[in-house]
XYZ file of C-alpha atoms in Angstrom:
675
model
C -14.039 -12.423 -26.674
C -14.450 -11.195 -22.988
C -13.437 -7.696 -22.947
C -12.785 -5.140 -25.725
C -10.119 -2.315 -25.066
C -10.707 0.984 -27.141
C -10.002 3.881 -24.743
C -6.276 3.425 -23.589
C -4.828 1.252 -26.364
C -6.840 -0.912 -29.177
C -6.837 -4.613 -28.040
C -9.434 -7.316 -26.803
C -9.460 -10.320 -24.183
C -10.747 -13.627 -25.328
C -10.708 -17.425 -23.971
C -8.341 -19.132 -26.512
C -6.403 -22.251 -26.744
C -2.281 -22.404 -26.694
C -2.518 -23.118 -30.372
C -5.163 -20.147 -31.094
C -2.810 -17.778 -29.187
C 0.138 -18.812 -30.973
C -1.494 -18.187 -34.326
C -2.822 -15.177 -33.556
C 0.463 -13.881 -32.505
C 1.932 -14.402 -36.015
C -0.217 -11.672 -37.193
C 1.834 -8.565 -37.991
C -1.078 -6.233 -36.691
C -0.766 -7.750 -33.359
C 2.100 -6.562 -30.790
C 1.677 -8.941 -28.532
C -0.499 -11.720 -26.850
C -0.126 -12.469 -23.071
C -1.939 -14.692 -20.885
C -4.641 -13.081 -18.255
C -3.544 -13.570 -14.896
C -4.739 -13.728 -11.366
C -4.778 -10.843 -9.272
C -5.540 -10.475 -5.692
C -6.283 -7.952 -3.089
C -3.973 -7.315 -0.922
C -9.535 6.504 8.762
C -9.785 7.715 12.459
C -6.321 8.350 13.434
C -4.139 7.931 10.421
C -4.971 11.168 8.779
C -4.095 13.059 12.130
C -0.829 11.445 12.470
C 0.223 12.719 8.592
C -1.114 16.234 9.676
C -4.173 16.556 8.072
C -6.726 17.202 10.631
C -9.799 18.128 9.090
C -10.994 20.175 12.464
C -8.038 22.115 12.049
C -7.443 22.317 8.500
C -3.535 22.080 7.328
C -2.596 24.008 4.537
C -3.144 21.333 1.861
C -6.410 20.557 3.144
C -7.590 24.243 3.115
C -6.116 25.431 -0.239
C -7.339 22.061 -1.980
C -10.724 22.428 -0.443
C -10.157 19.142 0.979
C -10.418 17.720 -3.122
C -13.114 19.434 -3.953
C -14.337 17.676 -7.230
C -11.632 15.535 -7.965
C -12.301 12.042 -9.471
C -10.856 9.194 -7.489
C -11.476 5.702 -9.225
C -11.431 2.702 -7.198
C -10.708 -0.634 -8.966
C -11.567 -3.012 -6.029
C -14.218 -5.548 -4.927
C -17.041 -2.894 -5.258
C -18.685 -0.609 -2.816
C -21.376 -0.680 -0.134
C -23.494 2.560 -0.822
C -25.553 2.955 1.972
C -22.454 3.325 4.324
C -22.385 7.209 6.092
C -19.167 7.676 4.416
C -20.633 8.022 0.893
C -23.066 10.242 1.927
C -23.593 13.254 -0.788
C -25.024 15.844 2.004
C -23.616 19.209 0.745
C -22.387 17.935 -2.382
C -22.756 20.300 -5.768
C -23.832 18.816 -9.211
C -21.262 15.775 -10.719
C -18.760 17.466 -12.424
C -19.811 17.882 -16.265
C -16.500 16.613 -17.790
C -17.614 13.015 -16.078
C -18.545 10.438 -18.727
C -18.866 7.341 -16.668
C -22.201 5.544 -16.086
C -23.753 3.664 -13.113
C -24.801 0.256 -14.049
C -27.531 -1.491 -12.386
C -27.372 -5.224 -11.069
C -28.157 -7.379 -8.398
C -28.670 -5.128 -5.274
C -27.842 -2.001 -7.068
C -29.952 0.352 -9.020
C -29.457 3.915 -10.191
C -30.421 5.671 -7.037
C -27.084 4.209 -5.158
C -25.246 6.250 -7.190
C -25.293 9.817 -6.027
C -23.292 13.222 -5.833
C -20.579 11.120 -4.025
C -20.444 7.622 -5.721
C -20.809 9.339 -9.341
C -20.015 6.111 -11.155
C -20.224 2.282 -10.706
C -19.106 -0.462 -13.210
C -18.406 -4.475 -12.663
C -16.770 -6.729 -14.586
C -17.876 -10.262 -14.393
C -16.636 -11.804 -17.849
C -14.416 -14.538 -17.357
C -15.344 -14.938 -13.514
C -16.309 -18.676 -12.927
C -20.009 -19.176 -11.964
C -19.068 -20.577 -8.347
C -17.888 -17.308 -7.527
C -20.666 -15.276 -9.051
C -23.258 -17.220 -7.432
C -21.761 -16.295 -4.073
C -21.590 -12.525 -4.965
C -23.530 -9.609 -5.671
C -23.663 -9.606 -9.630
C -23.575 -5.828 -9.472
C -20.920 -3.070 -8.147
C -21.909 -3.598 -4.786
C -19.322 -4.836 -2.140
C -19.618 -8.451 -0.594
C -16.417 -8.472 0.746
C -15.900 -4.902 2.213
C -12.634 -4.609 0.982
C -13.360 -2.168 -1.640
C -15.583 -0.160 0.874
C -12.819 0.240 3.072
C -10.269 1.536 0.354
C -12.786 3.964 -1.072
C -13.824 5.219 2.443
C -10.203 5.597 3.308
C -9.276 7.458 0.236
C -12.422 10.027 -0.322
C -14.746 9.004 2.533
C -16.997 11.894 4.052
C -16.675 12.744 7.413
C -18.525 10.457 10.034
C -18.410 11.557 13.632
C -18.414 8.712 16.260
C -16.973 5.824 14.147
C -15.162 2.923 16.071
C -14.763 -0.968 15.953
C -16.949 -1.696 19.046
C -15.627 1.145 20.799
C -12.217 1.065 19.783
C -10.227 3.379 17.654
C -13.151 5.674 18.095
C -13.353 9.061 16.408
C -14.077 10.766 13.077
C -13.667 8.693 9.944
C -12.973 10.297 6.890
C -10.942 9.995 4.037
C -8.061 11.728 2.694
C -9.806 13.867 -0.109
C -13.205 13.746 2.034
C -14.554 16.254 -0.755
C -13.769 14.172 -3.641
C -16.103 12.054 -5.711
C -15.819 8.564 -5.894
C -16.124 6.216 -9.198
C -16.398 2.291 -8.548
C -14.892 -0.294 -10.714
C -15.724 -3.699 -9.245
C -12.980 -6.014 -10.798
C -12.287 -8.296 -7.577
C -14.517 -11.186 -6.562
C -14.700 -13.100 -3.086
C -13.575 -16.696 -3.759
C -14.663 -19.516 -2.040
C -11.750 -19.036 0.448
C -12.830 -15.525 1.537
C -10.091 -13.940 -0.536
C -10.853 -11.519 -3.224
C -9.273 -11.942 -6.598
C -9.586 -11.083 -10.429
C -8.042 -11.407 -13.540
C -5.857 -9.165 -15.576
C -8.015 -8.871 -18.059
C -10.800 -7.288 -15.736
C -8.560 -5.020 -14.384
C -7.177 -4.059 -17.864
C -11.238 -3.436 -18.806
C -11.582 -1.355 -15.667
C -8.760 0.942 -16.228
C -9.534 1.413 -20.032
C -13.164 2.499 -18.983
C -11.666 4.860 -16.315
C -9.909 6.668 -18.687
C -12.941 6.978 -20.854
C -14.963 8.119 -17.839
C -12.550 10.920 -16.816
C -11.203 9.791 -13.464
C -8.106 12.092 -11.961
C -6.654 9.310 -9.599
C -6.949 5.561 -9.766
C -6.453 3.385 -6.828
C -5.643 -0.150 -7.010
C -5.243 -2.264 -3.647
C -4.017 -5.370 -5.442
C -1.185 -7.421 -6.735
C -0.212 -9.572 -9.355
C -0.134 -7.396 -12.407
C 3.551 -7.085 -13.153
C 3.157 -8.169 -16.607
C 0.234 -6.285 -17.547
C 1.092 -2.386 -16.607
C 0.308 -1.318 -20.344
C -3.042 -0.381 -18.874
C -1.540 1.752 -16.201
C 0.693 3.216 -18.789
C -1.938 4.459 -20.937
C -3.890 5.968 -18.008
C -0.564 8.254 -16.969
C -0.212 9.031 -20.711
C -3.714 10.553 -20.454
C -2.907 12.451 -17.305
C -4.025 9.974 -14.684
C -1.909 9.153 -11.765
C -2.070 5.504 -11.020
C -1.717 4.036 -7.241
C -0.842 0.623 -6.560
C -0.175 -1.535 -3.495
C 3.168 -2.967 -3.044
C 1.938 -6.401 -1.643
C 2.105 -7.717 1.831
C 4.995 -10.658 1.210
C 7.521 -8.621 3.445
C 10.226 -8.577 4.811
C 11.709 -10.831 2.347
C 13.489 -8.838 -0.036
C 12.608 -8.671 -3.911
C 8.748 -9.451 -3.089
C 7.315 -5.974 -3.953
C 4.995 -5.952 -6.583
C 3.351 -3.571 -9.268
C 6.876 -1.754 -9.784
C 6.638 -0.386 -13.485
C 8.069 3.096 -13.184
C 5.046 5.088 -14.007
C 2.988 4.292 -11.125
C 3.199 4.805 -7.435
C 3.842 1.815 -5.483
C 3.222 2.029 -1.864
C 4.547 0.269 1.009
C 2.737 0.129 4.661
C 3.925 1.777 7.729
C 2.442 2.151 11.272
C 0.979 4.651 13.254
C 1.265 6.103 16.997
C -1.739 4.190 18.078
C -2.092 0.983 19.877
C -4.747 -1.512 21.442
C -3.181 -2.424 24.662
C -4.980 -5.490 26.042
C -4.054 -6.176 29.772
C -3.212 -10.006 30.936
C -3.415 -10.563 34.560
C -1.786 -13.788 35.647
C -2.310 -15.765 39.201
C 0.438 -14.160 40.792
C -0.976 -10.822 40.300
C 1.592 -9.720 37.626
C -0.024 -7.918 34.510
C 1.461 -7.796 31.390
C 0.180 -5.807 28.319
C -0.609 -7.224 24.737
C -2.432 -5.968 21.787
C -5.825 -7.246 20.356
C -9.086 -6.009 19.184
C -11.116 -8.097 21.899
C -14.173 -6.391 23.085
C -17.003 -7.829 25.253
C -20.722 -7.735 23.956
C -23.119 -5.801 25.709
C -24.436 -7.237 29.027
C -21.787 -9.711 29.227
C -20.066 -11.015 32.370
C -16.778 -9.269 33.428
C -13.289 -10.870 32.655
C -12.588 -13.723 35.391
C -9.479 -15.537 35.978
C -9.807 -19.150 34.153
C -7.217 -22.122 34.029
C -4.193 -21.121 31.927
C -2.774 -24.178 29.553
C 0.246 -24.277 27.304
C -1.217 -25.263 23.739
C 2.837 -25.002 22.321
C 2.041 -24.707 18.428
C -1.852 -25.219 18.835
C -1.942 -27.201 15.910
C -5.069 -29.587 15.814
C -3.091 -32.893 16.640
C -1.356 -31.185 19.399
C -4.652 -30.159 21.097
C -6.145 -33.335 19.994
C -7.246 -35.207 23.423
C -6.293 -32.255 25.689
C -9.120 -30.645 27.898
C -9.406 -27.279 27.269
C -12.789 -26.822 28.020
C -13.145 -22.912 29.444
C -9.507 -22.672 29.689
C -6.955 -19.797 28.366
C -4.348 -21.533 26.141
C -0.875 -20.006 25.117
C 0.113 -20.685 21.622
C 3.294 -20.093 19.666
C 3.749 -19.834 16.030
C 5.778 -22.757 14.495
C 7.641 -20.110 12.081
C 8.370 -16.846 13.647
C 8.293 -15.153 10.247
C 4.720 -16.685 9.605
C 3.707 -14.378 12.433
C 4.826 -11.447 10.222
C 1.935 -11.814 7.979
C -1.422 -10.309 9.363
C -3.622 -13.182 10.635
C -1.928 -16.055 9.337
C -0.547 -17.930 12.009
C -2.836 -16.401 14.432
C -5.882 -17.627 12.903
C -5.397 -21.092 12.655
C -4.300 -21.144 16.398
C -7.371 -19.258 17.096
C -9.501 -21.959 15.001
C -7.787 -24.825 16.871
C -8.117 -23.662 20.278
C -12.041 -22.328 19.857
C -12.767 -25.833 18.453
C -11.287 -27.578 21.429
C -13.502 -25.500 23.514
C -11.243 -22.757 25.186
C -12.430 -19.594 26.383
C -9.189 -17.619 25.801
C -5.942 -17.536 23.535
C -2.669 -15.833 24.201
C -0.759 -15.806 21.100
C 3.045 -15.332 21.214
C 4.429 -13.606 17.954
C 7.117 -11.632 16.679
C 5.145 -8.158 16.422
C 1.860 -7.386 18.174
C 0.239 -4.779 16.210
C -0.869 -6.293 13.153
C -4.319 -5.930 13.772
C -7.129 -6.042 11.447
C -10.221 -8.301 10.416
C -8.186 -11.256 10.836
C -7.612 -10.181 14.637
C -11.176 -10.691 15.530
C -11.457 -12.991 18.464
C -14.310 -15.019 16.950
C -16.163 -15.114 20.433
C -13.389 -15.743 22.778
C -11.030 -13.405 24.736
C -7.852 -13.333 22.742
C -4.453 -11.214 22.955
C -1.291 -11.323 20.947
C 1.832 -10.849 22.896
C 5.440 -10.547 22.025
C 7.746 -13.604 22.048
C 9.660 -12.471 25.074
C 6.384 -12.219 26.794
C 5.086 -15.330 25.576
C 8.169 -17.046 27.306
C 7.696 -15.192 30.512
C 3.768 -16.486 30.465
C 5.174 -20.050 29.698
C 7.995 -20.218 32.281
C 4.862 -18.870 34.845
C 2.729 -21.715 34.130
C 5.678 -24.471 34.231
C 6.384 -22.969 37.457
C 3.028 -23.004 38.776
C 0.698 -26.110 39.721
C -2.519 -24.477 38.899
C -1.770 -21.682 36.671
C -4.468 -18.938 35.867
C -5.063 -15.882 33.923
C -7.812 -13.431 32.951
C -7.792 -11.239 30.139
C -9.488 -7.985 29.824
C -10.914 -5.994 27.039
C -8.562 -3.888 24.546
C -8.476 -0.243 25.227
C -7.275 2.415 22.697
C -3.793 4.462 23.252
C -2.390 7.157 21.098
C 0.850 8.481 22.080
C 3.934 10.098 20.641
C 5.681 7.635 22.979
C 4.908 4.903 20.351
C 7.692 4.753 18.190
C 6.127 5.808 14.810
C 5.902 5.545 11.866
C 7.667 2.209 11.369
C 7.389 0.041 8.151
C 5.090 -2.978 8.645
C 6.846 -6.259 9.076
C 4.630 -7.466 6.066
C 5.071 -4.750 3.899
C 6.870 -6.198 0.632
C 10.574 -5.128 0.069
C 12.774 -3.965 -3.123
C 14.434 -4.446 -5.118
C 11.972 -5.284 -8.050
C 12.484 -8.390 -9.669
C 11.625 -6.937 -12.941
C 12.847 -3.421 -12.995
C 16.080 -3.669 -10.770
C 17.338 -0.330 -12.117
C 13.922 1.479 -10.543
C 13.713 1.828 -6.815
C 10.438 0.221 -5.673
C 8.511 0.963 -3.410
C 7.996 4.515 -3.871
C 6.548 5.801 -0.819
C 5.361 4.410 2.392
C 1.924 5.446 4.040
C 0.019 4.134 7.198
C -1.331 0.495 6.295
C -1.632 -1.055 9.898
C -4.899 -1.440 11.814
C -6.540 1.385 9.722
C -10.287 2.189 10.357
C -12.452 2.600 7.676
C -15.919 1.591 6.387
C -17.165 -2.113 6.026
C -20.809 -2.424 5.268
C -22.833 -0.203 7.520
C -19.955 -0.200 10.128
C -16.331 0.302 10.519
C -13.681 -2.116 10.949
C -9.631 -2.112 11.516
C -7.787 -3.790 8.366
C -4.154 -4.013 7.786
C -2.071 -4.179 4.558
C -0.297 -2.391 1.357
C -4.237 -2.293 0.403
C -4.977 0.076 3.229
C -1.809 2.083 2.627
C -2.506 2.658 -0.977
C -5.986 4.650 -0.761
C -4.070 6.921 1.829
C -1.424 7.762 -1.071
C -4.440 8.071 -3.656
C -6.203 10.469 -1.180
C -3.068 12.707 -1.145
C -2.677 12.687 -4.671
C -6.220 13.737 -5.056
C -5.396 16.741 -2.766
C -2.162 17.644 -4.670
C -4.247 17.450 -7.789
C -6.879 19.848 -6.419
C -4.093 22.178 -5.511
C -1.836 21.831 -8.802
C -4.523 20.875 -11.568
C -1.675 21.191 -14.264
C 1.009 18.973 -12.642
C 1.479 15.348 -14.360
C 1.374 12.190 -12.741
C 5.363 12.364 -12.744
C 5.216 15.837 -10.950
C 2.553 14.592 -8.526
C 5.052 11.648 -7.546
C 7.842 13.585 -7.366
C 6.360 15.981 -4.916
C 5.590 13.098 -2.333
C 8.801 11.211 -2.740
C 11.226 14.232 -2.556
C 9.405 15.613 0.582
C 8.877 11.954 2.568
C 10.261 11.517 5.899
C 13.079 9.421 6.932
C 12.700 10.027 10.672
C 10.316 9.390 12.995
C 8.466 11.847 15.434
C 11.580 11.619 17.848
C 14.156 12.684 15.013
C 15.210 8.980 14.734
C 15.587 7.392 11.551
C 12.675 5.544 10.799
C 13.158 1.586 11.410
C 11.649 -1.265 9.337
C 10.072 -4.043 11.049
C 11.309 -7.779 10.126
C 13.683 -10.379 11.480
C 15.467 -8.437 12.736
C 14.399 -4.969 13.019
C 16.709 -2.391 10.790
C 16.973 1.349 10.080
C 14.800 1.650 6.947
C 16.196 2.164 3.558
C 14.771 2.667 -0.072
C 13.790 -0.815 -0.561
C 11.513 -0.712 2.550
C 9.773 2.770 1.837
C 11.191 4.361 -1.156
C 11.598 8.314 -0.870
C 10.340 7.650 3.164
C 6.801 8.118 4.901
C 4.722 10.330 2.997
C 4.302 13.926 4.346
C 1.560 15.589 2.904
C 1.859 19.020 3.624
C 5.418 19.287 2.630
C 4.369 17.758 -0.519
C 1.844 20.559 -1.151
C 4.991 22.947 -1.861
C 7.761 20.747 -3.052
C 9.961 23.543 -4.197
C 11.317 21.415 -7.325
C 10.099 18.532 -9.165
C 11.376 15.607 -11.252
C 9.049 15.945 -14.364
C 8.704 13.134 -17.167
C 7.465 13.362 -20.544
C 5.169 10.072 -20.862
C 6.811 9.449 -24.425
C 10.152 8.681 -22.239
C 8.423 5.558 -20.586
C 8.196 4.018 -24.174
C 11.796 3.929 -24.828
C 12.527 2.375 -21.368
C 9.514 -0.109 -22.051
C 10.813 -0.821 -25.887
C 11.776 -4.180 -25.107
C 8.281 -5.293 -23.796
C 6.251 -3.903 -26.741
C 8.710 -4.097 -29.732
C 8.672 -7.283 -31.891
C 12.055 -7.094 -32.940
C 15.407 -7.063 -31.045
C 16.776 -4.530 -33.290
C 14.343 -2.124 -32.763
C 14.456 -2.985 -28.977
C 18.298 -2.102 -28.988
C 17.501 1.169 -30.828
C 15.127 2.268 -28.232
C 15.571 0.885 -24.809
C 16.697 3.078 -22.216
C 17.899 1.831 -18.674
C 15.536 2.946 -15.862
C 18.339 4.673 -14.328
C 18.371 6.966 -16.948
C 14.535 8.115 -16.642
C 13.999 11.615 -15.045
C 12.510 9.670 -11.778
C 13.068 11.090 -8.353
C 15.180 8.352 -7.382
C 18.639 6.543 -8.766
C 19.255 2.685 -9.000
C 22.170 1.297 -10.381
C 21.836 -2.424 -10.141
C 25.509 -3.428 -11.754
C 27.884 -0.775 -10.989
C 31.381 -1.814 -12.618
C 32.737 1.538 -13.614
C 31.644 5.123 -13.336
C 28.194 5.935 -14.420
C 26.857 9.422 -15.338
C 23.186 9.660 -15.120
C 21.198 13.120 -15.810
C 18.175 14.437 -13.794
C 16.180 17.523 -14.670
C 14.381 19.759 -11.938
C 11.435 21.900 -12.599
C 11.290 24.892 -9.865
C 7.670 25.312 -8.892
C 8.267 27.316 -5.763
C 9.808 30.817 -5.491
C 10.803 32.208 -8.827
C 14.181 33.479 -7.694
C 15.796 30.872 -5.645
C 19.215 29.055 -5.183
C 19.422 25.413 -4.116
C 22.574 23.845 -3.044
C 23.577 19.874 -3.338
C 24.186 17.779 -0.116
C 25.358 14.288 -1.032
C 25.372 11.299 1.212
C 27.055 8.606 -0.884
C 26.347 5.107 -0.915
C 29.156 3.113 1.219
C 31.553 2.307 -0.912
C 30.616 4.585 -3.972
C 32.071 7.986 -4.740
C 29.541 10.298 -5.906
C 29.690 13.523 -7.688
C 27.260 16.208 -8.239
C 27.621 18.959 -11.441
C 26.760 21.621 -11.116
C 26.400 21.417 -7.211
C 24.567 25.080 -7.296
C 21.039 25.622 -9.133
C 19.987 29.252 -9.772
C 16.361 29.771 -10.516
C 15.050 33.082 -11.712
C 11.815 33.898 -13.915
C 13.760 32.959 -17.360
C 15.689 29.752 -16.137
C 12.764 27.664 -14.432
C 14.354 24.622 -15.368
C 17.986 22.894 -14.603
C 19.560 19.703 -15.917
C 22.470 18.242 -13.789
C 24.636 15.201 -13.789
C 25.265 12.645 -10.951
C 28.474 10.635 -11.327
C 28.593 7.515 -9.395
C 32.145 5.271 -9.309
C 32.619 2.131 -7.518
C 35.450 2.847 -4.976
C 36.776 -0.939 -4.768
C 36.715 -3.973 -6.843
C 34.396 -6.555 -5.083
C 31.291 -8.242 -5.729
C 28.766 -6.483 -3.181
C 25.398 -5.942 -2.065
C 23.138 -3.117 -2.456
C 24.291 0.286 -0.353
C 22.146 3.297 -0.104
C 22.770 7.007 -0.095
C 20.859 10.302 -1.095
C 20.861 13.536 -2.851
C 19.570 16.495 -1.392
C 18.708 20.082 -2.803
C 18.403 22.636 -0.094
C 17.311 26.256 -0.088
C 16.920 27.573 3.529
C 14.731 24.777 5.377
C 13.369 23.641 2.190
C 14.898 20.339 1.232
C 14.114 18.097 -1.759
C 15.594 14.726 -1.496
C 15.898 11.750 -3.767
C 16.932 8.059 -2.713
C 20.042 6.554 -4.077
C 20.924 2.741 -4.411
C 23.821 1.284 -6.071
C 25.548 -2.346 -6.149
C 29.015 -2.957 -7.109
C 29.386 -6.235 -9.363
C 32.419 -7.692 -10.966
C 30.692 -10.507 -12.833
C 27.682 -11.139 -14.689
C 27.218 -14.788 -13.463
C 25.029 -15.594 -16.295
C 26.920 -14.182 -18.870
C 30.075 -15.806 -17.447
C 28.750 -19.254 -17.511
C 26.221 -19.046 -20.480
């Protein structure tokens, strides 16, 4: 037996053969037997961009006292306790309700916990020996991923943080006065990526329930079949925040989609890192990179410019590239949507061939993070059109040359932001089509945060997740009695669907498009609006059991008696994946704003769907704080269609409470028709 679960539910993890697992499942006391699956890990400007400037405290930062004494549990690769982001200077005693512990281990003793990092656990059972030998057998972070996410959620204020002068500013977490509890469940494998098992994640969640965390942040993927732990945490009043995954922009790639968790998409902020390329014809072109020059190194100079095409190892074999700058293109435009993948291959190949620089053409240029490091040579990313311009210059010139300047930091409202990042996984969920996922988008591209003793930018929904966890911590400090469902409702119903110029938020992809709920859920998170949402859609945790009945029941009879479609849960969204005939769903809202308030409904029907709300006016007072209303959706045509999107917004003056709606009209259940 590798793990014993006792705080959220009764169970255990063990190494069993298939026959043993089948025999165990036959016992009447056993609800289910499931395999442990592999799970993977999927700042200075972002908080200001979201309106949480600590130097001029917003309403939310000020009223929540920056998340004072809220405990954020981070289930990740561990933490680097010496980072300045985890200084406990100025902190009071550890909250008396804390029941956790500080486990000692390799490179970690009890003094590594303090009044900021108040707990540390690690879970090595079931991890192969080869991985453990290359790791710290303790809560110490050998990878940097967990340190980055923890400091993004709750890091203390650190002035003058930067990545070699880039993205300079004050690094801090969303809830800089919150406490951190570390649960190391992901371990760095031989390939450099981080992973763990669902059994270890479940053990970490079980301990976090016992320890007394308020919020759980999990920047990892691959847990769809094992969401029981998160459900038990939510039943104990703990808000659970998960990364949505980095497999976008393809549809139906979003992960961690159980309705009781908050699933996070990644968006971009209004900062870039322009890098100037000067061609031999004196034409200057701007790309983006994290290229910097070491101190005392010589200034950028012109170098021969070579066309490397796809820059595969075979294509470059036998080509004299010593000291040259090479232009490369991805073999597949879609491969350049994922942070680092195609770029890293090209970088390795040209560097191994002796080149001094790389110009990499790709679909989007601002997916910068640890994978964007130039590895000792000059490098820059340009968009495909710019790449073709440089290619023409090379072909039209007998001795093409270029030079690459170090990157700079540029922040401006002229940059279109926010936008949904291309790599961010998209809905609908393949597991829960009747629930809109992801729930919310938050900054996740080129986020600067702590890694070891320094600071580095990283990109991914892993970076977006702790942004949401930090904001939830602030809201929990401000509204300590709110349930996880209420907190989730607050951020979804107040999210932004327009950018800083008032235009609809875009989603990067092939091609770019106006974002819809399967890209960003309710929209891009707006912390200050979430502090005072007006109305909330709350859920009794027992309702989730009805929804999840088929997964936890042993008989089809009990399943049929208890099962409730996801669109009947009181979620701050509505998704109807099979709209064949009129469907009516109910929603209940609770007034958490002004006691006497009147809200009016504004309907934006999904194209092809007739929608009605009854009643269309909600009147709240001291005796009527809760109202239930019905939403009727009817297909306007008999056709087999794709999803279309709309919304329902309750207005009171300038205050609006908006939920997204998705509907797909269907004529046939193709599986049922041919089975």
